[in-house]
Amino acid sequence: MSFVAVRQTALAALRQHAVARRGCVRVRRAGSGVLGFVLACGLGLMVAAATGVVAPSSAAAQGFTYNPRPPKAPPPRVANDNQMLVQATEVDYDYNNSRVSAVGNVQLFYNGTSVEADRVIYDQKTKRLHAEGNIRMTDADGKITYANSLDLSDDYRDGFVDSLRVETEDQTRMAATRADRSKGNYTVFENGVYTACAPCKDDPKKPPLWQVKGARIIHDQTEKMLYFENAQLEFFGVPLAYIPYFSTPDPTVKRKSGFLMPGITQTGGYGFGVDIPYYWAIAPDYDATFTPRITSKQGVLLQTEFRQRLSNGGYQVRLYGIDQLDRNAFAGQPGDRQFRGGVDTKGQFALNDKWVWGWDGILLSDYMFLSDYRLAQYRDPFNSFMSLPTEAISQLYLTGVGSRSFFDVRAIHYLSFSGNQQTVPVVYPVLDYSNVLNYPVFGGEFSYKTNFVNLSRQTAVFDPITTTANTAGLCTTVSADPRARLPNQCLLRATPGTYTRLTAQAEWRRSFTDPYGQIWTPFAILRADAINANVSNQPGVGNFLQTGDTQALRLMPTVGLEYRYPFINVQPWGTTTIEPIAQVIIRPNETYAGRLPNEDAQSMVFDASNLFSVDKFSGYDRVEGGGRANVGVQATTQFDRGGTINVLFGQSYHLFGMNSFAVQDANNTAIGSGLDKNVSDYVARVDYSPNRTYTFSMRSRFDQQTLNIQRFEAEAKANFDRWSVALTYGNYAADPALGYLDRREGILGSGSVKVAPNWVVTGAARWDLAANKINQYVIGAGYVDDCFVLAANYVTSYNYTAGTTPPVLSHAYMLQIGLRTLANSSSTGTGAGGLQ
């Protein structure tokens, strides 16, 4: 332990002092001065100075002179300089008893370690060093040891300390009535106390939040382990748990083999489960965790995770497996089998400072395994309202990032958690590259980008968009109804077969500001797409797309001009900038519009964020064509004492040619978006931040003829010292082209309150105003401080699944407890019940 960390040279130095001053019984400096002496450990030299005593010539060679003024703080010593500086009010030598004593404000400094005490005595006969009175020892690593008395052998292998208190650099603390050290390695603390909590500032004698008391605490410095005997865990001084024996790595250990805190889980499929993890620190660069889960219904689920860190990256592999005792618990489900298991892995490595490559991979016995046993990539939404994941991704990728360029290529395989594996694509590869030249071209900025994708899918996916299609099952792949899989009843969401596309685009733009302050930005874009689609002739697919092989070359040249004219008005109360904006875009019609598969451009939301986008489609599979003008006005006011408000209002006009947004494709992309008319709907955005506490935002789209709300979102946030709240309101008109037959309206509210310095309570709820009911809520509470974590969350939600009536009400909870440096434990559980 650190209380014996004074170097052996200190003992040798005191012995050398006894030899050099045999004729002097006592050397004392009267008054407030300090006697200083320097010990050259390797040479055995010592210098002492006092009134009437002359230093030997060897001392003069060291450049030492007596200074009658009060001493300054000792200068910092160079590590491992083999010198010790000792300061004290007086130094006594007892020749008859062979003792050397440093008395009064004793300070010893050696190689980054300092010892302070009222008195330090070295006994040559017993070869023991004894310190007493207000002892404070600070190691080079920042560990501080307090004691009333300290007794050590001259080789520092054995010794004892009374009334010990230790504070480490990572803020852990230990105290004991007595500590004995033996064999140079073992330290035994009698009536020891260990905690990672800081003492109360107002009342240091008050018990910490938690502490572990042991009749004996044994520290093995070689193994770096703490062993507790007859220990009890106390919270606020109240014993809560008794443990006859347990061990834990000491605070200096960042990774150590041993058992971790167990976890508790619960689901209907396997009952109650107890995880008993064991961590194995195999080597400095790799380790493993074995986590058997003992379940009440299914036996033992084995889990193993292996991790390795290399010089340029790292990887990990997880293995799972269980021989189920009661497969009937999953009767009629994918889990109705005896053996279930899986493996997933991920890794990433740097080739240099710009390039990395890596992978994610997963392989399961059945697609419900992760969700049934709440493992790995399957996550419950304890703290969010996001839906559960529908697929797991396996991929291999290479990514490079330059100062103004980006490259990414990857092969992707999706594993469906819903069992519809034949409907998800296999993508190999998908490539993206973009670059902006560092030098001007014709005075402007020139950039280019490339996208390549090749994907395949076995089975088509149809979605119903009418009540009849939904109730009669007209959009299933097996329906024999003559009305089945027709464009007026269904959407073709996923195309079967193979689809390959190569896109290349070059863009140039330059801005000019005329003498009147008007900003003119001409731009030119040339895009080319080479497409090969081999669409499988499955039932109903031919109603949407041409089946068989289709090759297409699609060119889209674009020229345009953007105009801005900012007006600035300065008033005593603030500054307002009003900026009219206009865009004119000239280009030919979109070729093959609606006649090719659409995989990455199915989402189309027209709002203020993409009002001035040259191409408003969300992906590459569709490209906007025809002449168009986008106009609007933006106003920003910066109040001197009232924050900032920004307003944008505008509209888009189809000028000539074919309106791409009015063309129906297999997904009805952009139909009903507000852009499918020659004169679009109005879009608006308002953002207001009066100060750092409040934030308000609003986004909306209004019908250009009736001014009816087609889409409206409003959000308000407030953050105070002790609490925060957020409220979001959404109102969306019916969109029959996409299957939304009724208006959707709801409110999502969330908040957190700091009810005490370390206590936080959180909650959130989502209210479906159309159905007039709360369909999801979460309640949570947590305590966090420097040494303890306690968190609990409970989530209730309705899961709407195709073919399930009524929707399923699900429950989920999580409890987490953490004691810093000792343990972390968590438990989770889920349940389900029919909607009442």
PDB file of C-alpha atoms in Angstrom, residues 517-643:
ATOM      1  CA  GLY A 517     -26.641  44.272 -52.938  1.00  0.00           C
ATOM      2  CA  GLN A 518     -28.539  41.714 -55.000  1.00  0.00           C
ATOM      3  CA  ILE A 519     -27.061  38.190 -54.976  1.00  0.00           C
ATOM      4  CA  TRP A 520     -27.192  36.256 -58.250  1.00  0.00           C
ATOM      5  CA  THR A 521     -26.211  32.564 -58.305  1.00  0.00           C
ATOM      6  CA  PRO A 522     -26.242  30.782 -61.670  1.00  0.00           C
ATOM      7  CA  PHE A 523     -25.771  27.017 -61.599  1.00  0.00           C
ATOM      8  CA  ALA A 524     -25.562  24.140 -64.041  1.00  0.00           C
ATOM      9  CA  ILE A 525     -25.993  20.421 -63.339  1.00  0.00           C
ATOM     10  CA  LEU A 526     -25.537  17.405 -65.562  1.00  0.00           C
ATOM     11  CA  ARG A 527     -26.741  14.049 -64.308  1.00  0.00           C
ATOM     12  CA  ALA A 528     -26.703  10.653 -66.018  1.00  0.00           C
ATOM     13  CA  ASP A 529     -28.263   7.366 -64.842  1.00  0.00           C
ATOM     14  CA  ALA A 530     -27.586   3.951 -66.354  1.00  0.00           C
ATOM     15  CA  ILE A 531     -30.205   1.434 -65.160  1.00  0.00           C
ATOM     16  CA  ASN A 532     -30.741  -2.277 -65.603  1.00  0.00           C
ATOM     17  CA  ALA A 533     -33.879  -3.756 -64.060  1.00  0.00           C
ATOM     18  CA  ASN A 534     -34.697  -7.453 -64.198  1.00  0.00           C
ATOM     19  CA  VAL A 535     -38.182  -7.555 -62.638  1.00  0.00           C
ATOM     20  CA  SER A 536     -39.553 -10.982 -61.724  1.00  0.00           C
ATOM     21  CA  ASN A 537     -42.938 -11.819 -63.212  1.00  0.00           C
ATOM     22  CA  GLN A 538     -44.729 -12.565 -59.954  1.00  0.00           C
ATOM     23  CA  PRO A 539     -48.539 -12.265 -59.573  1.00  0.00           C
ATOM     24  CA  GLY A 540     -49.601  -8.614 -59.771  1.00  0.00           C
ATOM     25  CA  VAL A 541     -46.146  -7.140 -60.378  1.00  0.00           C
ATOM     26  CA  GLY A 542     -46.934  -6.608 -64.050  1.00  0.00           C
ATOM     27  CA  ASN A 543     -49.799  -4.288 -63.039  1.00  0.00           C
ATOM     28  CA  PHE A 544     -47.217  -1.802 -61.801  1.00  0.00           C
ATOM     29  CA  LEU A 545     -43.996  -2.344 -63.771  1.00  0.00           C
ATOM     30  CA  GLN A 546     -42.789  -3.988 -66.937  1.00  0.00           C
ATOM     31  CA  THR A 547     -41.469  -7.419 -66.034  1.00  0.00           C
ATOM     32  CA  GLY A 548     -38.346  -8.943 -67.495  1.00  0.00           C
ATOM     33  CA  ASP A 549     -35.160  -7.085 -68.456  1.00  0.00           C
ATOM     34  CA  THR A 550     -35.251  -3.322 -68.919  1.00  0.00           C
ATOM     35  CA  GLN A 551     -32.239  -1.177 -69.742  1.00  0.00           C
ATOM     36  CA  ALA A 552     -32.494   2.595 -69.520  1.00  0.00           C
ATOM     37  CA  LEU A 553     -30.159   5.564 -69.934  1.00  0.00           C
ATOM     38  CA  ARG A 554     -31.509   8.680 -68.279  1.00  0.00           C
ATOM     39  CA  LEU A 555     -29.926  12.129 -68.845  1.00  0.00           C
ATOM     40  CA  MET A 556     -30.968  15.240 -66.974  1.00  0.00           C
ATOM     41  CA  PRO A 557     -29.174  18.505 -67.836  1.00  0.00           C
ATOM     42  CA  THR A 558     -30.203  21.442 -65.651  1.00  0.00           C
ATOM     43  CA  VAL A 559     -29.503  25.163 -65.725  1.00  0.00           C
ATOM     44  CA  GLY A 560     -30.862  27.618 -63.250  1.00  0.00           C
ATOM     45  CA  LEU A 561     -30.538  30.924 -61.495  1.00  0.00           C
ATOM     46  CA  GLU A 562     -31.104  31.781 -57.858  1.00  0.00           C
ATOM     47  CA  TYR A 563     -31.808  35.345 -56.761  1.00  0.00           C
ATOM     48  CA  ARG A 564     -31.645  36.852 -53.273  1.00  0.00           C
ATOM     49  CA  TYR A 565     -32.009  40.474 -52.239  1.00  0.00           C
ATOM     50  CA  PRO A 566     -31.513  40.978 -48.492  1.00  0.00           C
ATOM     51  CA  PHE A 567     -32.859  44.195 -46.912  1.00  0.00           C
ATOM     52  CA  ILE A 568     -31.493  45.083 -43.498  1.00  0.00           C
ATOM     53  CA  ASN A 569     -33.284  47.387 -41.090  1.00  0.00           C
ATOM     54  CA  VAL A 570     -31.584  48.474 -37.877  1.00  0.00           C
ATOM     55  CA  GLN A 571     -33.711  49.779 -35.008  1.00  0.00           C
ATOM     56  CA  PRO A 572     -32.940  50.547 -31.366  1.00  0.00           C
ATOM     57  CA  TRP A 573     -34.685  47.305 -30.393  1.00  0.00           C
ATOM     58  CA  GLY A 574     -32.884  45.047 -32.893  1.00  0.00           C
ATOM     59  CA  THR A 575     -32.032  44.184 -36.474  1.00  0.00           C
ATOM     60  CA  THR A 576     -34.344  42.748 -39.121  1.00  0.00           C
ATOM     61  CA  THR A 577     -33.277  41.151 -42.379  1.00  0.00           C
ATOM     62  CA  ILE A 578     -35.897  40.524 -45.069  1.00  0.00           C
ATOM     63  CA  GLU A 579     -34.722  38.421 -47.986  1.00  0.00           C
ATOM     64  CA  PRO A 580     -36.846  37.656 -51.057  1.00  0.00           C
ATOM     65  CA  ILE A 581     -35.643  34.456 -52.747  1.00  0.00           C
ATOM     66  CA  ALA A 582     -36.449  33.188 -56.219  1.00  0.00           C
ATOM     67  CA  GLN A 583     -35.234  30.191 -58.182  1.00  0.00           C
ATOM     68  CA  VAL A 584     -35.766  29.439 -61.856  1.00  0.00           C
ATOM     69  CA  ILE A 585     -34.840  25.939 -63.063  1.00  0.00           C
ATOM     70  CA  ILE A 586     -34.860  24.840 -66.694  1.00  0.00           C
ATOM     71  CA  ARG A 587     -34.556  21.172 -67.647  1.00  0.00           C
ATOM     72  CA  PRO A 588     -36.227  18.543 -69.862  1.00  0.00           C
ATOM     73  CA  ASN A 589     -38.836  16.039 -68.785  1.00  0.00           C
ATOM     74  CA  GLU A 590     -38.006  13.082 -66.577  1.00  0.00           C
ATOM     75  CA  THR A 591     -37.550  10.086 -68.830  1.00  0.00           C
ATOM     76  CA  TYR A 592     -38.953   6.684 -67.825  1.00  0.00           C
ATOM     77  CA  ALA A 593     -40.990   8.488 -65.134  1.00  0.00           C
ATOM     78  CA  GLY A 594     -42.924   5.932 -63.099  1.00  0.00           C
ATOM     79  CA  ARG A 595     -41.788   3.019 -65.263  1.00  0.00           C
ATOM     80  CA  LEU A 596     -38.737   1.931 -63.287  1.00  0.00           C
ATOM     81  CA  PRO A 597     -38.375   0.461 -59.768  1.00  0.00           C
ATOM     82  CA  ASN A 598     -38.162   3.002 -56.984  1.00  0.00           C
ATOM     83  CA  GLU A 599     -36.161   1.737 -54.018  1.00  0.00           C
ATOM     84  CA  ASP A 600     -34.599   4.811 -52.374  1.00  0.00           C
ATOM     85  CA  ALA A 601     -36.949   7.716 -53.252  1.00  0.00           C
ATOM     86  CA  GLN A 602     -40.266   6.536 -51.800  1.00  0.00           C
ATOM     87  CA  SER A 603     -40.421   9.224 -49.113  1.00  0.00           C
ATOM     88  CA  MET A 604     -41.684  12.603 -50.315  1.00  0.00           C
ATOM     89  CA  VAL A 605     -42.486  15.332 -47.799  1.00  0.00           C
ATOM     90  CA  PHE A 606     -42.759  18.849 -49.184  1.00  0.00           C
ATOM     91  CA  ASP A 607     -42.024  21.542 -46.600  1.00  0.00           C
ATOM     92  CA  ALA A 608     -39.889  24.620 -46.074  1.00  0.00           C
ATOM     93  CA  SER A 609     -36.729  22.557 -45.690  1.00  0.00           C
ATOM     94  CA  ASN A 610     -36.693  21.497 -49.370  1.00  0.00           C
ATOM     95  CA  LEU A 611     -38.527  24.429 -50.948  1.00  0.00           C
ATOM     96  CA  PHE A 612     -35.340  25.592 -52.680  1.00  0.00           C
ATOM     97  CA  SER A 613     -33.905  22.148 -53.417  1.00  0.00           C
ATOM     98  CA  VAL A 614     -33.135  21.712 -57.106  1.00  0.00           C
ATOM     99  CA  ASP A 615     -34.271  18.076 -56.910  1.00  0.00           C
ATOM    100  CA  LYS A 616     -36.841  17.458 -54.174  1.00  0.00           C
ATOM    101  CA  PHE A 617     -36.906  13.658 -54.420  1.00  0.00           C
ATOM    102  CA  SER A 618     -35.299  11.954 -51.419  1.00  0.00           C
ATOM    103  CA  GLY A 619     -33.154   9.497 -53.418  1.00  0.00           C
ATOM    104  CA  TYR A 620     -31.607   8.719 -56.784  1.00  0.00           C
ATOM    105  CA  ASP A 621     -34.262   6.425 -58.285  1.00  0.00           C
ATOM    106  CA  ARG A 622     -36.481   9.358 -59.213  1.00  0.00           C
ATOM    107  CA  VAL A 623     -35.222  12.620 -60.708  1.00  0.00           C
ATOM    108  CA  GLU A 624     -37.198  15.848 -60.927  1.00  0.00           C
ATOM    109  CA  GLY A 625     -37.856  17.085 -64.477  1.00  0.00           C
ATOM    110  CA  GLY A 626     -39.633  19.976 -66.178  1.00  0.00           C
ATOM    111  CA  GLY A 627     -39.285  23.702 -65.705  1.00  0.00           C
ATOM    112  CA  ARG A 628     -39.943  25.000 -62.188  1.00  0.00           C
ATOM    113  CA  ALA A 629     -39.817  28.210 -60.194  1.00  0.00           C
ATOM    114  CA  ASN A 630     -39.434  28.271 -56.416  1.00  0.00           C
ATOM    115  CA  VAL A 631     -40.211  31.577 -54.707  1.00  0.00           C
ATOM    116  CA  GLY A 632     -40.358  32.696 -51.117  1.00  0.00           C
ATOM    117  CA  VAL A 633     -39.348  35.253 -48.573  1.00  0.00           C
ATOM    118  CA  GLN A 634     -37.266  34.802 -45.452  1.00  0.00           C
ATOM    119  CA  ALA A 635     -37.218  37.236 -42.540  1.00  0.00           C
ATOM    120  CA  THR A 636     -34.894  37.132 -39.545  1.00  0.00           C
ATOM    121  CA  THR A 637     -35.123  39.478 -36.583  1.00  0.00           C
ATOM    122  CA  GLN A 638     -32.458  39.662 -33.929  1.00  0.00           C
ATOM    123  CA  PHE A 639     -33.848  41.433 -30.882  1.00  0.00           C
ATOM    124  CA  ASP A 640     -31.417  43.142 -28.541  1.00  0.00           C
ATOM    125  CA  ARG A 641     -33.127  41.554 -25.551  1.00  0.00           C
ATOM    126  CA  GLY A 642     -35.720  39.264 -27.058  1.00  0.00           C
ATOM    127  CA  GLY A 643     -33.862  36.500 -28.865  1.00  0.00           C
TER     128      GLY A 643
END
